Each structure stands twice: as structure tokens, then as C-alpha cells.
mmCIF file of C-alpha atoms and ligand atoms in Angstrom:
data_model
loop_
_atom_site.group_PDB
_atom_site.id
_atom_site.type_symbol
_atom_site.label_atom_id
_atom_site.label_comp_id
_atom_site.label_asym_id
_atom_site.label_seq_id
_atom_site.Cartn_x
_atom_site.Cartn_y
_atom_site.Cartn_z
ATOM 1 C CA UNK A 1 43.257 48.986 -22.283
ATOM 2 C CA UNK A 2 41.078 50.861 -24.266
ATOM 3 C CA UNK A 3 41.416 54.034 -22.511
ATOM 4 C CA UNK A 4 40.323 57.706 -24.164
ATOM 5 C CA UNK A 5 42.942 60.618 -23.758
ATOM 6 C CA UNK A 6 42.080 62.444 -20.435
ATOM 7 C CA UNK A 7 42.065 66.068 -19.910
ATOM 8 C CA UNK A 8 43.302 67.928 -16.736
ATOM 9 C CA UNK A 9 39.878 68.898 -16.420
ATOM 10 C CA UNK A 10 39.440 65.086 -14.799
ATOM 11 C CA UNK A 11 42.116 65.853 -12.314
ATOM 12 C CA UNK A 12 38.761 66.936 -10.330
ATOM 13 C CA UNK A 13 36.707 65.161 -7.969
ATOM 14 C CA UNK A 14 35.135 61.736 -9.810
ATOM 15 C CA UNK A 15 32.059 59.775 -8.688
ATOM 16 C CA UNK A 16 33.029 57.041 -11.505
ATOM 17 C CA UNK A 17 36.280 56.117 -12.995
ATOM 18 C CA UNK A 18 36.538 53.414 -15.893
ATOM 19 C CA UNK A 19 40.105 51.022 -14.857
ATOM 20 C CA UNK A 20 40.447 49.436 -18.248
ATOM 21 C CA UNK A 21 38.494 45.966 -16.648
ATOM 22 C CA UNK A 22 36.866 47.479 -13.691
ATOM 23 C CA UNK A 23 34.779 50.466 -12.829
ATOM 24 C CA UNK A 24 35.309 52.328 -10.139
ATOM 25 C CA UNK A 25 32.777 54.538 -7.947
ATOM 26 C CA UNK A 26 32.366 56.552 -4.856
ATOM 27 C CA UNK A 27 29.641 54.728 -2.464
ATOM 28 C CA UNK A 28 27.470 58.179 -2.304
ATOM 29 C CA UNK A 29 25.018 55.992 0.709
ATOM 30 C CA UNK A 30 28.475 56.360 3.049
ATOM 31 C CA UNK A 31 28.795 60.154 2.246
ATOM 32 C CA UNK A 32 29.647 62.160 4.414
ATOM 33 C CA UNK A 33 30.292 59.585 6.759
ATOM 34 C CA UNK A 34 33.013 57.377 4.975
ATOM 35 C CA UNK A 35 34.579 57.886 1.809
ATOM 36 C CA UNK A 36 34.373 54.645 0.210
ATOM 37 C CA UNK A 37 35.411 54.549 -3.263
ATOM 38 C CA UNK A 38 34.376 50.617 -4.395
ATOM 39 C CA UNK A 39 36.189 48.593 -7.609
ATOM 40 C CA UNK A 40 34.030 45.844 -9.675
ATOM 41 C CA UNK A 41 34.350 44.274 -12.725
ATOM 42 C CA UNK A 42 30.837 42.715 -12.913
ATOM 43 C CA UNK A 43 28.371 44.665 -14.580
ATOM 44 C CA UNK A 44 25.500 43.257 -12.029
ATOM 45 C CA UNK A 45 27.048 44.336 -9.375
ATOM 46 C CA UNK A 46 26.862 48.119 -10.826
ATOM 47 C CA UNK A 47 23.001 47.585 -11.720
ATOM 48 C CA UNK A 48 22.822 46.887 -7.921
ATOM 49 C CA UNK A 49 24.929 49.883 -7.217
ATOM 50 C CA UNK A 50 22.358 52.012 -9.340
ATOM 51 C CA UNK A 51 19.508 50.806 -7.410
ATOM 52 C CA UNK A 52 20.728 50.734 -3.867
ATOM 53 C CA UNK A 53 21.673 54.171 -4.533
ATOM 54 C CA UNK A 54 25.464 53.806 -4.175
ATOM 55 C CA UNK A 55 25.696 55.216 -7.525
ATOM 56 C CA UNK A 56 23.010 58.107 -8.266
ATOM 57 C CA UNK A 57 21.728 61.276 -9.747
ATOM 58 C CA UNK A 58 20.365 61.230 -13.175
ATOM 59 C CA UNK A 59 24.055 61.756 -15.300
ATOM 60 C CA UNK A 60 25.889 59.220 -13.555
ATOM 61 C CA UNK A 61 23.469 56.383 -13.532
ATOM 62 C CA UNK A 62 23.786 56.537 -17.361
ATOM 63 C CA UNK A 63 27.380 56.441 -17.858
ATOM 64 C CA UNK A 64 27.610 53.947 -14.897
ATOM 65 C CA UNK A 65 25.116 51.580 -17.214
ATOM 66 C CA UNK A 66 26.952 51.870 -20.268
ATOM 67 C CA UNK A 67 30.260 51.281 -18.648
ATOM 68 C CA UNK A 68 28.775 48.202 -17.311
ATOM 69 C CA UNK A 69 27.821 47.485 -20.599
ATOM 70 C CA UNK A 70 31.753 47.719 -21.812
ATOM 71 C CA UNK A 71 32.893 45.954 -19.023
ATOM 72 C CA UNK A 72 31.087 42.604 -20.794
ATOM 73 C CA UNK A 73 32.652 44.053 -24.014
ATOM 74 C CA UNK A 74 35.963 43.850 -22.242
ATOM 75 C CA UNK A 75 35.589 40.669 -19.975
ATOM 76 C CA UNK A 76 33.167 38.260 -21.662
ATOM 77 C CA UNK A 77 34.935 35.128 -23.280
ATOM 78 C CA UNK A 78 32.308 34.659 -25.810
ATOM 79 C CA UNK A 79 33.761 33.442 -28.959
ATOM 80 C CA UNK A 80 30.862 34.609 -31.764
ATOM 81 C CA UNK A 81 29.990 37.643 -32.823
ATOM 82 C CA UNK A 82 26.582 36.737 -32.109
ATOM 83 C CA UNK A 83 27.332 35.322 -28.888
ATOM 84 C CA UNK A 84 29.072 38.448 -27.887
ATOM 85 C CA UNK A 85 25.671 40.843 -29.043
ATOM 86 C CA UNK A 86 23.577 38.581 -26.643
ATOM 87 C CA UNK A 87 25.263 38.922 -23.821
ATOM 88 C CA UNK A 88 25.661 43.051 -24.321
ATOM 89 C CA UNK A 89 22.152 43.068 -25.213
ATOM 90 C CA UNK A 90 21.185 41.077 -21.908
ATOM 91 C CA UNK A 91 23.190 44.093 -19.995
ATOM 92 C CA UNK A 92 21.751 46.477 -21.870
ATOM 93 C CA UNK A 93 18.201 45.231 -20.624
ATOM 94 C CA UNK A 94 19.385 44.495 -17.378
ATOM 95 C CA UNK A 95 20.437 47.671 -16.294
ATOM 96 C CA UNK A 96 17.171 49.823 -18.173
ATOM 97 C CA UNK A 97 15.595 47.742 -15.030
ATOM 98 C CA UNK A 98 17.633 49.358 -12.547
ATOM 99 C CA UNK A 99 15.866 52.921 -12.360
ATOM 100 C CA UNK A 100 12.826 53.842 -13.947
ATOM 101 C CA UNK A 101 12.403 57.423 -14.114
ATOM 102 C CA UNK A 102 15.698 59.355 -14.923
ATOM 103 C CA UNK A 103 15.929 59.338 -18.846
ATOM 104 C CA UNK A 104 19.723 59.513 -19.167
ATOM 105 C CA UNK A 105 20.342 55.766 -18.108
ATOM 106 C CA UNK A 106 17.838 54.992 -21.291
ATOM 107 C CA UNK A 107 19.808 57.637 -23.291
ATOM 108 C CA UNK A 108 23.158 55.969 -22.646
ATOM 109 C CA UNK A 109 21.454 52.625 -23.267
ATOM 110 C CA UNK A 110 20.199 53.840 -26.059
ATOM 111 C CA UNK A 111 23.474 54.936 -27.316
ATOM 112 C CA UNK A 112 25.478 51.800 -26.599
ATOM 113 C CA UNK A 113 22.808 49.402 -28.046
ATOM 114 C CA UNK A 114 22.501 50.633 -31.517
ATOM 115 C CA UNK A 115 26.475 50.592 -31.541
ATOM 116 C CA UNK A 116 26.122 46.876 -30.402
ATOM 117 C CA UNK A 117 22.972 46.051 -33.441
ATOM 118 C CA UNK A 118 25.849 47.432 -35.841
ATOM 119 C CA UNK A 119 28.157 45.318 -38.459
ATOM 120 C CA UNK A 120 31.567 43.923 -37.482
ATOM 121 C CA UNK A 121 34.033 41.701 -38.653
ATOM 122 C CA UNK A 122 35.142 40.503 -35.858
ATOM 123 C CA UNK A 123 34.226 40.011 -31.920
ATOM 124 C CA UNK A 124 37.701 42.069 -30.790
ATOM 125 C CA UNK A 125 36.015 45.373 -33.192
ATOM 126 C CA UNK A 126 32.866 45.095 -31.371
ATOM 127 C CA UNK A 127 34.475 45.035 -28.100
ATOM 128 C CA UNK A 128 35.865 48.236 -29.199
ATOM 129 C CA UNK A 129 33.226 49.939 -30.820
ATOM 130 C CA UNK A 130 31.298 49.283 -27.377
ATOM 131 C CA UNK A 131 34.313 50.408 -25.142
ATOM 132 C CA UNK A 132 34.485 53.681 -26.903
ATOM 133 C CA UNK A 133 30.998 54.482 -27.072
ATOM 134 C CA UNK A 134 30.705 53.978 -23.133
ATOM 135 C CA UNK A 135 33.890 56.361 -22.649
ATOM 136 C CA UNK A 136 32.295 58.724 -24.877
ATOM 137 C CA UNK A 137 29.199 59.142 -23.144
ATOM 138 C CA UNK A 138 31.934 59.536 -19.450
ATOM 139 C CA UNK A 139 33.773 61.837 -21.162
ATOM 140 C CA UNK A 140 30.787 63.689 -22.897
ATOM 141 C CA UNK A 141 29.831 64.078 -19.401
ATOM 142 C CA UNK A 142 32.380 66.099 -18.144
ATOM 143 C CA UNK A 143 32.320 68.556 -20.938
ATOM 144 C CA UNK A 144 29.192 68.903 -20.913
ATOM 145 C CA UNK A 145 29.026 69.882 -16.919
ATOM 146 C CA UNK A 146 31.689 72.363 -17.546
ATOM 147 C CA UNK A 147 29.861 74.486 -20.352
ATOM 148 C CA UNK A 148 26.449 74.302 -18.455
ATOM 149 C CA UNK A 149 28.192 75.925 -15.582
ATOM 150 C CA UNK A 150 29.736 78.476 -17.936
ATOM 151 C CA UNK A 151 26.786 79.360 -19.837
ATOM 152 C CA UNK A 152 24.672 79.201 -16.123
ATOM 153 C CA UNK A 153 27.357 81.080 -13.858
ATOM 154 C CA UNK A 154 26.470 84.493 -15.908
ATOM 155 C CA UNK A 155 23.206 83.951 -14.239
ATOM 156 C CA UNK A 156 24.341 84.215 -10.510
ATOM 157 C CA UNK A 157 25.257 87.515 -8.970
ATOM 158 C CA UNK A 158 27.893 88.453 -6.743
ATOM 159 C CA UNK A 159 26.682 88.146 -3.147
ATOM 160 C CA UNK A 160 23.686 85.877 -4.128
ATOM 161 C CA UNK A 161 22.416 83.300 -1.741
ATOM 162 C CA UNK A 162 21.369 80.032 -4.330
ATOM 163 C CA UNK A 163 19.097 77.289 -3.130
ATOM 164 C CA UNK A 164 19.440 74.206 -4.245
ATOM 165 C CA UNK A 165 17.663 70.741 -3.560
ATOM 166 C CA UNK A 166 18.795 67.301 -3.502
ATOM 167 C CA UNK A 167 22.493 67.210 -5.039
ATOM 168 C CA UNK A 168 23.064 67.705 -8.458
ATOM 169 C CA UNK A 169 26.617 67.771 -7.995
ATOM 170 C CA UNK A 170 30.110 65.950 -9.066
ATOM 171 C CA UNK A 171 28.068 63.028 -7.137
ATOM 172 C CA UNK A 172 25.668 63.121 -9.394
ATOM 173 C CA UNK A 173 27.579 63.154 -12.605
ATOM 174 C CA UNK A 174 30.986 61.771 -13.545
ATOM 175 C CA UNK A 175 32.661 65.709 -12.213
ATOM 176 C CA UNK A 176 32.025 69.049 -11.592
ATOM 177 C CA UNK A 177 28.065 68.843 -11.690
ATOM 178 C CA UNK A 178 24.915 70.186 -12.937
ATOM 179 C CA UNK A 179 23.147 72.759 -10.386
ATOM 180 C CA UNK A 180 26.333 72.644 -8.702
ATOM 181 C CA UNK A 181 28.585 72.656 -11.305
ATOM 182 C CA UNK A 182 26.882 76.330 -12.110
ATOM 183 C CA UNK A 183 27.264 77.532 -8.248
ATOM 184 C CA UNK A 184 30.884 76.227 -8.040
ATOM 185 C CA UNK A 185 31.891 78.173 -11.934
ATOM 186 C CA UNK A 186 30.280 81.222 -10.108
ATOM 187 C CA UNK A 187 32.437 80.847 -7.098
ATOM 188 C CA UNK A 188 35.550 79.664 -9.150
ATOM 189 C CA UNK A 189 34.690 83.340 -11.160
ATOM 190 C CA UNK A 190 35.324 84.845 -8.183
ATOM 191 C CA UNK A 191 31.764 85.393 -7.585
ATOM 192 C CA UNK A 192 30.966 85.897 -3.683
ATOM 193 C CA UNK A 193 27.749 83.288 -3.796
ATOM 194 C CA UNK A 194 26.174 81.638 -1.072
ATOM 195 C CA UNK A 195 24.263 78.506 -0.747
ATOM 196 C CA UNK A 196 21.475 77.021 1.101
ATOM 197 C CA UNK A 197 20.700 73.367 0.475
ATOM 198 C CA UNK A 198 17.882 71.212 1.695
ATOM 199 C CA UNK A 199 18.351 68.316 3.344
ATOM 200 C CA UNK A 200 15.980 66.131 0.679
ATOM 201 C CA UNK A 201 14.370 63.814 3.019
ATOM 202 C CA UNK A 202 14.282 60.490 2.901
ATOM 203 C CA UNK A 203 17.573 59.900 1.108
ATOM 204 C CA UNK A 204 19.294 63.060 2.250
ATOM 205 C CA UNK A 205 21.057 63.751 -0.614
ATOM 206 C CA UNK A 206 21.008 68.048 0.660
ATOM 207 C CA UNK A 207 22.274 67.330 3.758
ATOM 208 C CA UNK A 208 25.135 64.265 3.089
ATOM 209 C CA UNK A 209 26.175 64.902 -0.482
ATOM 210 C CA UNK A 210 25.901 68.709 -1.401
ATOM 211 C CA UNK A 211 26.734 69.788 2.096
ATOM 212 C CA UNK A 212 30.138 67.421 2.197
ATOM 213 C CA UNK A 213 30.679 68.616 -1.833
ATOM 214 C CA UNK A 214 30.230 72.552 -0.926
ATOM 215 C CA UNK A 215 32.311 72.589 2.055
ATOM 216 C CA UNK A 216 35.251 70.342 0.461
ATOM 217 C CA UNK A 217 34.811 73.187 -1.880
ATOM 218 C CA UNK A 218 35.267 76.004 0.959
ATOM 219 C CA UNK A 219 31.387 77.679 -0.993
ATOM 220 C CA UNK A 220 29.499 79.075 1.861
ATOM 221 C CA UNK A 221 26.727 76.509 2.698
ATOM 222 C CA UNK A 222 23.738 76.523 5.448
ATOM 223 C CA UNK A 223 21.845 73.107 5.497
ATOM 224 C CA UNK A 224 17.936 73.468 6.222
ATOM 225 C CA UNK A 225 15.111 71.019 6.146
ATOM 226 C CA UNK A 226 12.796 70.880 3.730
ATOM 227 C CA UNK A 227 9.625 72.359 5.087
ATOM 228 C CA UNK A 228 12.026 75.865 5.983
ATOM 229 C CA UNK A 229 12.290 76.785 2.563
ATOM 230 C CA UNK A 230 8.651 78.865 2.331
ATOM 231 C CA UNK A 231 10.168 80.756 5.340
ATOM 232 C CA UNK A 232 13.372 81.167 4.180
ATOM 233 C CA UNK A 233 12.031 82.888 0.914
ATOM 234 C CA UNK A 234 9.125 84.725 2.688
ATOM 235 C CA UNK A 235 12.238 86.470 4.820
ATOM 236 C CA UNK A 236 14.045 87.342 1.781
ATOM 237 C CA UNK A 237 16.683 85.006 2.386
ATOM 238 C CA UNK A 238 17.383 83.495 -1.446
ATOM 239 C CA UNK A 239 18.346 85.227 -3.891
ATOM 240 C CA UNK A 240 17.430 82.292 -6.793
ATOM 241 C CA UNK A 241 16.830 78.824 -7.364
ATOM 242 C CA UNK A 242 18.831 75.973 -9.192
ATOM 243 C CA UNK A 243 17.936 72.394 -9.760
ATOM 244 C CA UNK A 244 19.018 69.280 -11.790
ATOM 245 C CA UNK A 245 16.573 67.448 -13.172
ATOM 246 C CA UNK A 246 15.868 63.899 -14.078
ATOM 247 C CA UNK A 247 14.307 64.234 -17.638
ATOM 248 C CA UNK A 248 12.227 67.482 -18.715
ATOM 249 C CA UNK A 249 9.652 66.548 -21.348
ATOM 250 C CA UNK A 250 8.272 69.481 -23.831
ATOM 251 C CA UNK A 251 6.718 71.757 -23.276
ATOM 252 C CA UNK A 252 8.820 72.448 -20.239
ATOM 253 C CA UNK A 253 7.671 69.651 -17.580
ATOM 254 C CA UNK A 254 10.902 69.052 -15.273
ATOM 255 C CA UNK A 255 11.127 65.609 -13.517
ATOM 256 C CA UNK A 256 13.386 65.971 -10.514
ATOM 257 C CA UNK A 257 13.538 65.033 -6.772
ATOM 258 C CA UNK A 258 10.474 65.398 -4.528
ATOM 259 C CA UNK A 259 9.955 68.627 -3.464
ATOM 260 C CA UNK A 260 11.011 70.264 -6.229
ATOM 261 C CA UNK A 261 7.972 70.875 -7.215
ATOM 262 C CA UNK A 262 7.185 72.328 -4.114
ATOM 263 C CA UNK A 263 10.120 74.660 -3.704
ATOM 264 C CA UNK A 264 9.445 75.774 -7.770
ATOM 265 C CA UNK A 265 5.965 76.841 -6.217
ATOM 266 C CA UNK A 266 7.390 78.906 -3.604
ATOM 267 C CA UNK A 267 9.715 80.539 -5.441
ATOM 268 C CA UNK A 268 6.569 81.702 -7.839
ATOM 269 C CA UNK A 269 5.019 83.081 -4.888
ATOM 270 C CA UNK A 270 7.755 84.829 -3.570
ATOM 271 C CA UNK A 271 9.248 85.779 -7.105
ATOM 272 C CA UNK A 272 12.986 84.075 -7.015
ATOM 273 C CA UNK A 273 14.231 82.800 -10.002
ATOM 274 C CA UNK A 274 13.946 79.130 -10.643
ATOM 275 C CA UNK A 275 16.682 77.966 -12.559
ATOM 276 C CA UNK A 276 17.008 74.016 -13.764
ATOM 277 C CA UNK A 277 19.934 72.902 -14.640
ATOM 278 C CA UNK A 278 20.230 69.797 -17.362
ATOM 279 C CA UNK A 279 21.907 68.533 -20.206
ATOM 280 C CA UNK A 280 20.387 67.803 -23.260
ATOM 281 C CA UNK A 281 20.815 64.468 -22.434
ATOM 282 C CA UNK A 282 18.125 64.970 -20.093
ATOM 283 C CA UNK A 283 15.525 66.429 -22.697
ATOM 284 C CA UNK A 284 12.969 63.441 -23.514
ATOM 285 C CA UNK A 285 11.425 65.013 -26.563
ATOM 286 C CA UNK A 286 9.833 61.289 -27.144
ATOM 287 C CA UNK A 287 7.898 60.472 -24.298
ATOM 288 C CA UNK A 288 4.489 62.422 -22.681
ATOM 289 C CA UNK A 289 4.426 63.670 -19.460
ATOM 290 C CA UNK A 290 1.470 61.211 -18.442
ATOM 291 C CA UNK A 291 3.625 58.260 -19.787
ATOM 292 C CA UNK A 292 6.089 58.823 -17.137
ATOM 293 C CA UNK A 293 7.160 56.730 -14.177
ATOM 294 C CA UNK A 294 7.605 57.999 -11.284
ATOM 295 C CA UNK A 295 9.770 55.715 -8.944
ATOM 296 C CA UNK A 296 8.222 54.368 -6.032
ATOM 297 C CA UNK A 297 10.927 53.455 -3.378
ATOM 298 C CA UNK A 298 10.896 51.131 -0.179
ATOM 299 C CA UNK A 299 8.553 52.288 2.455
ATOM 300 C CA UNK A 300 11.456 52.173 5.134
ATOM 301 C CA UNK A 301 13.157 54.952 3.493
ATOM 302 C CA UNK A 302 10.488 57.156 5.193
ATOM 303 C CA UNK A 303 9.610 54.972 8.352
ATOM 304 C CA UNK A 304 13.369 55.569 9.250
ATOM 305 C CA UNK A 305 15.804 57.622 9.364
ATOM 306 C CA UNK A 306 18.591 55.826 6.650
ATOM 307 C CA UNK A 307 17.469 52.398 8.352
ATOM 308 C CA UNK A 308 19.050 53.862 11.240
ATOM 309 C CA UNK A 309 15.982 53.818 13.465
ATOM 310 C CA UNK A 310 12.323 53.843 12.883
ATOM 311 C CA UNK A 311 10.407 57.703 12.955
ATOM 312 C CA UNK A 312 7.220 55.767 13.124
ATOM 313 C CA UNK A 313 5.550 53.064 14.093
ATOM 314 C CA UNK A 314 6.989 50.178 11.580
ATOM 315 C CA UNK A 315 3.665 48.631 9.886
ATOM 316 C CA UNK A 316 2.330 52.307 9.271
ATOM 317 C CA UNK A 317 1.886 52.786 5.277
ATOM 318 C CA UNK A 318 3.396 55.068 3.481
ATOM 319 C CA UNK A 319 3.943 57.145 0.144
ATOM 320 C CA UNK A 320 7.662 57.291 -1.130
ATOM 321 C CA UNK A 321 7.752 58.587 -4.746
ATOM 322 C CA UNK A 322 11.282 59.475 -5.267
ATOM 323 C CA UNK A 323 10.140 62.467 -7.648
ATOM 324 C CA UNK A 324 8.093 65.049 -8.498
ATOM 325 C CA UNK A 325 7.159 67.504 -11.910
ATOM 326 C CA UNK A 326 6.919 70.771 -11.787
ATOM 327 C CA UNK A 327 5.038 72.524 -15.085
ATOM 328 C CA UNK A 328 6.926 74.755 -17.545
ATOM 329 C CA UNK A 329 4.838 77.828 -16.264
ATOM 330 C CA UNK A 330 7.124 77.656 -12.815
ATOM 331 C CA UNK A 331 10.351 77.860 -14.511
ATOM 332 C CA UNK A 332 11.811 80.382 -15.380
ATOM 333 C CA UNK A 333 15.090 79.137 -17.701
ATOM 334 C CA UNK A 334 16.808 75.463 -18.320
ATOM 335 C CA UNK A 335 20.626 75.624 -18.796
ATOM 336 C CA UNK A 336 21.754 73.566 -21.148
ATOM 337 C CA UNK A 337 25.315 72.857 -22.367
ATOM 338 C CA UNK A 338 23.969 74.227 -25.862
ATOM 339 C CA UNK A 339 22.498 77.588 -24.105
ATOM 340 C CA UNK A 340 19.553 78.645 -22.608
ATOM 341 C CA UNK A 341 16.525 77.251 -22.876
ATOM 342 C CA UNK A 342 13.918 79.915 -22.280
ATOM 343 C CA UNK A 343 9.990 81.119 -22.028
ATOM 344 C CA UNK A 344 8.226 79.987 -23.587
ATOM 345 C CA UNK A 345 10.023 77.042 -23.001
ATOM 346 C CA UNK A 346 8.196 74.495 -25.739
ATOM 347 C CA UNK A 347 9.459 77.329 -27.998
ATOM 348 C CA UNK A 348 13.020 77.181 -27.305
ATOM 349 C CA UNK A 349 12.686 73.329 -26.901
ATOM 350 C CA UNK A 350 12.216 72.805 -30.271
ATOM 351 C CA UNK A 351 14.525 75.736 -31.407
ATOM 352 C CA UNK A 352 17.222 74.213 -29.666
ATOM 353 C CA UNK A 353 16.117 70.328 -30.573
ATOM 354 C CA UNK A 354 17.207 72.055 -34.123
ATOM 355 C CA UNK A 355 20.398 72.953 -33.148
ATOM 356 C CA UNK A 356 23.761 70.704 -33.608
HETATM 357 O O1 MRU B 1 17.242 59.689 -6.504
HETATM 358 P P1 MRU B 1 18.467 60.401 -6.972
HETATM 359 O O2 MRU B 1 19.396 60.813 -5.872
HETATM 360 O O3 MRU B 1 19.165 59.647 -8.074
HETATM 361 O O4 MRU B 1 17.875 61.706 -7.621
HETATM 362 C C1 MRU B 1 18.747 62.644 -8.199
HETATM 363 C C2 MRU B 1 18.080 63.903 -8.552
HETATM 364 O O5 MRU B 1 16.880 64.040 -8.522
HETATM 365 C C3 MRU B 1 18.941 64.992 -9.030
HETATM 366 O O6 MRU B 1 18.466 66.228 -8.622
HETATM 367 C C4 MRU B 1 18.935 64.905 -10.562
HETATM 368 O O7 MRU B 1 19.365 63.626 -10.970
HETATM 369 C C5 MRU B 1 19.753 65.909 -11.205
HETATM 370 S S1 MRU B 1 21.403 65.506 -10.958
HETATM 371 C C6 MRU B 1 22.466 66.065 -11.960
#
């Protein structure tokens, strides 16, 4: 009812679509195997979307929690103004519980809760104002994608092979991407790339969700486990390195999937650029890096294989942070939507903190 103008450019592949009363997503846990696109109208049932992972990667889980947020806007029969602010603000805290460590879900919040503390006349203008500031932040989303890939896609080289980790792709945003938003502007360019992508045990992001993405895409992609990527690099095999990332802190810290850290190491050692790939959403210019939480995730995701079948023996314990940081020193620029971000990267952090 309240819908925003759409541009062509969302003729693309979407991981969340807003139906007026419902939001709609693609279930990323049944990629590649199933393409299961689900419809709900009740805003709990997209907080337990974000956390069973149906709905993921840093970008979407923020416009998925603000939409939920407008979907009470839209649906709730509260009668008072006040009544109306309770219940958003209830959402609002219930789904900053969801995931702890990307910052965009608290950026989003952010966004639609100080629209909700404003002054209205009426219940039906806060409804709107709350509505509109959630298809903002979708539609922000896709712009914002777009220009990072423009601004990063100068970066790649004709004939380069690009390694990428976990999927920061249209699966991880609303469309188009963030690491892979940059490989598929190169390609689209008419830019000859190539990609390898790791297969990001335990969740498998690499292998299910970039892999299915690249190929639907007809972009070159070989699929390797995680612990290849020191040989790949020692062989000469990639050319650079992009990642998303799920908040990067000043003066440079990047918070993304486990083992990016690791492969941001390698890639030192074997001199390949490494490239991150965020929008400024993701910057957390607030917060220190020691403050940070770093989500610990059911132990079964690494006993088994997708709760397929156990690896291991069942009662053995385990370590599952979902996420790693790698230091400023190990990067060597961020692409933003407002340019590039960099060394010394606390530098161009501020400088571009500064900018509109
Ligand atoms: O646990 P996930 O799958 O939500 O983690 C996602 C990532 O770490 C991505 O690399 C990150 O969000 C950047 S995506 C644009």
C-alpha cells in the first residue's frame, strides 16, 4: 500500500521483497538445493528467519529487521498513538536480539526507532513515517550495491582470478551484492574475471550461495575448501582478494566470516591484494574493537555436516564463532559506495566519516 517507486535496476535477482502486508524472502539454508522463496506477515517469524539463517549476510539482516518493523506499522490494530510506539518499539528490541555481531541490523534499527520516538498527529502518519523509513533503508540498499561495484570494478583486471569467501552476494543484500556485486560490474564491463570461492565451512555459504549466484550468472567459478587457499596463492593462482564484511571499526578492524582473517593473512604473505567490500552502513565509528561480539553458533553446525550427518563423535566440544577480525595493517583498500577507503585506513575513515 505504501509502496516506493521501483527502478528497473530491481528487475534483478532479490533475496527480500516488501508485498505491501507481507515480506517476502529467498530461504538461503535451501540454496542451491531448492529455491524456496517464503511469504510472512509476522514480524517474529522474520526474527526467526534472521537467526536460523534463512535470511543472512550483514545488509539484508538489516533491511529484513526494519521491514519487520513496518509490517507492525502496517498490520497492528492498536488504536493509540502510544499504543502503536510500544508495540514498534517491542520489534525494534526483538529483532536487535536476533544477531549480535553484524552492525547493519543495529543501523537499520537504529534508523527506524528514532523515526518511531518522533511527533505525530495521528497513528495512520506514524504507520507511514515507519513504512517509508523501512523502504528507504531496501531501497538505499540497492543503490548503494550498485555504486560500490562501480567504484570497486576499476579495481579488477581483465583476466584476473578473484577470491572470495563466504557470499557477499545478492543473497546477502536486498540485489546485486557487495564483494560480488564488484566481481559481477567487472564481468558485466566486459571484464574477462575469474573466481574462486571457498566453501566457508560450517554454514557453506562459498560453496551453496556464491557458487549457485556465479554460475546463474554464467562468471567463471571453481569452488575450493577452505584450508586450499594458502596453496592456491603459493601457486600463483589469485590474482586478488574481495570480502564483505560485517562491521569494520576504526582504525581499519574488519569483522567478517571466519577465515577471513586467515585468508587476509595469506594474501600478506603471498602479496595479493585484499580488497573488503562494505557500505558505510557497515562502518561502526561508535563501538571499540574489544567491545565487540563475536557470535557463537550451535555446536552441531561443526559436529555435522548441515545436520545432515555427524563428522564427529556427537558429545565432542567444540568452538563455532561465526566470525573473525582481521587488523587494518592486512588490508589493503575498503570500497565504499562513497569511494575508497584507503591506507592508512583510520585516515581515510575519518576523511570520509566527513563526507555527505
Ligand atoms: O553468517 P552470515 O552468513 O550472515 O555471514 C555473512 C558474512 O560474513 C558476509 O561475508 C558479510 O555479511 C558481508 S555480506 C554483504
Amino acid at each position: 500500500m505504501w509502496l516506493t517507486n521501483r527502478s528497473s535496476v530491481l528487475e534483478m535477482l532479490k533475496s527480500i521483497e516488501w508485498l505491501g502486508d507481507r515480506v517476502r524472502w529467498i530461504n538461503t539454508l535451501k540454496i542451491p538445493w531448492e529455491e524456496e522463496v517464503v511469504e510472512s506477515g509476522d514480524p517474529e517469524r522474520i526474527a526467526q528467519a534472521i537467526e536460523r539463517m534463512e535470511i543472512r549476510g550483514a545488509p539484508a539482516i538489516g533491511v529484513a529487521a526494519a521491514l519487520a518493523v513496518a509490517l507492525v506499522a502496517v498490520r497492528s490494530s492498536a488504536e493509540s498513538l502510544e499504543e502503536l510506539k510500544s508495540k514498534l518499539l517491542a520489534t525494534v528490541e526483538r529483532m536487535k536480539r536476533t544477531r549480535p555481531t553484524a552492525v547493519n541490523l543495529y543501523w537499520a534499527l537504529r534508523r527506524v526507532e528514532s523515526v518511531i520516538k518522533g511527533e505525530y498527529v495521528s497513528t495512520r502518519e506514524l504507520r507511514e513515517a515507519v513504512v517509508r523509513e523501512a523502504l528507504s533503508i531496501y531501497e538505499e540498499d540497492i543503490y548503494v550495491n550498485r555504486k560500490m561495484a562501480e567504484i570497486g570494478s576499476k579495481l579488477l583486471d581483465d583476466g584476473d582470478t578473484v577470491l572470495t569467501h563466504c557470499n557477499a552476494g545478492a543473497l546477502a543484500t536486498v540485489a546485486y551484492g557487495t564483494a560480488l556485486g564488484v566481481i559481477r560490474a567487472a564481468w558485466e564491463s566486459g571484464k574477462r574475471v575469474k573466481v574462486i570461492a571457498t566453501e566457508t565451512r560450517p554454514m557453506l555459504q562459498g560453496a551453496r550461495l556464491t557458487v549457485w549466484e556465479l554460475m546463474k550468472d554464467g562468471i567463471p567459478v571453481k569452488l575450493i575448501t577452505d584450508n586450499m587457499v594458502g596453496y592456491v596463492m603459493s601457486r600463483g593462482l589469485v590474482s586478488k582478494v574481495i570480502v564483505g564484511a560485517d562491521r569494520v571499526i576504526p582504525p581499519g578492524y574488519v569483522v567478517n566470516k571466519i577465515g577471513t582473517y586467515t585468508i587476509a593473512v595469506l594474501a600478506n604473505r603471498h602479496r595479493v591484494p585484499f580488497y573488503v567490500a562494505a557500505p558505510t552502513s557497515t562502518i561502526d565509528y561508535e563501538s571499540k574493537i574489544e567491545d565487540i561480539v563475536i557470535e557463537e553458533r550451535n555446536p552441531d553446525e561443526v559436529r555435522t555436516v548441515l545436520s545432515k550427518f555427524y563428522v564427529t563423535l556427537p558429545n565432542v566440544e567444540v568452538l563455532n564463532p561465526a566470525f573473525d577480525i582481521t587488523p587494518p595493517e592486512l588490508v589493503t583498500a575498503i570500497i565504499t559506495e562513497k569511494g575508497l577507503v584507503t591506507q592508512p585506513l583510520e585516515e581515510s575513515l575519518l576523511r570520509l566519516r566527513k563526507q555527505p
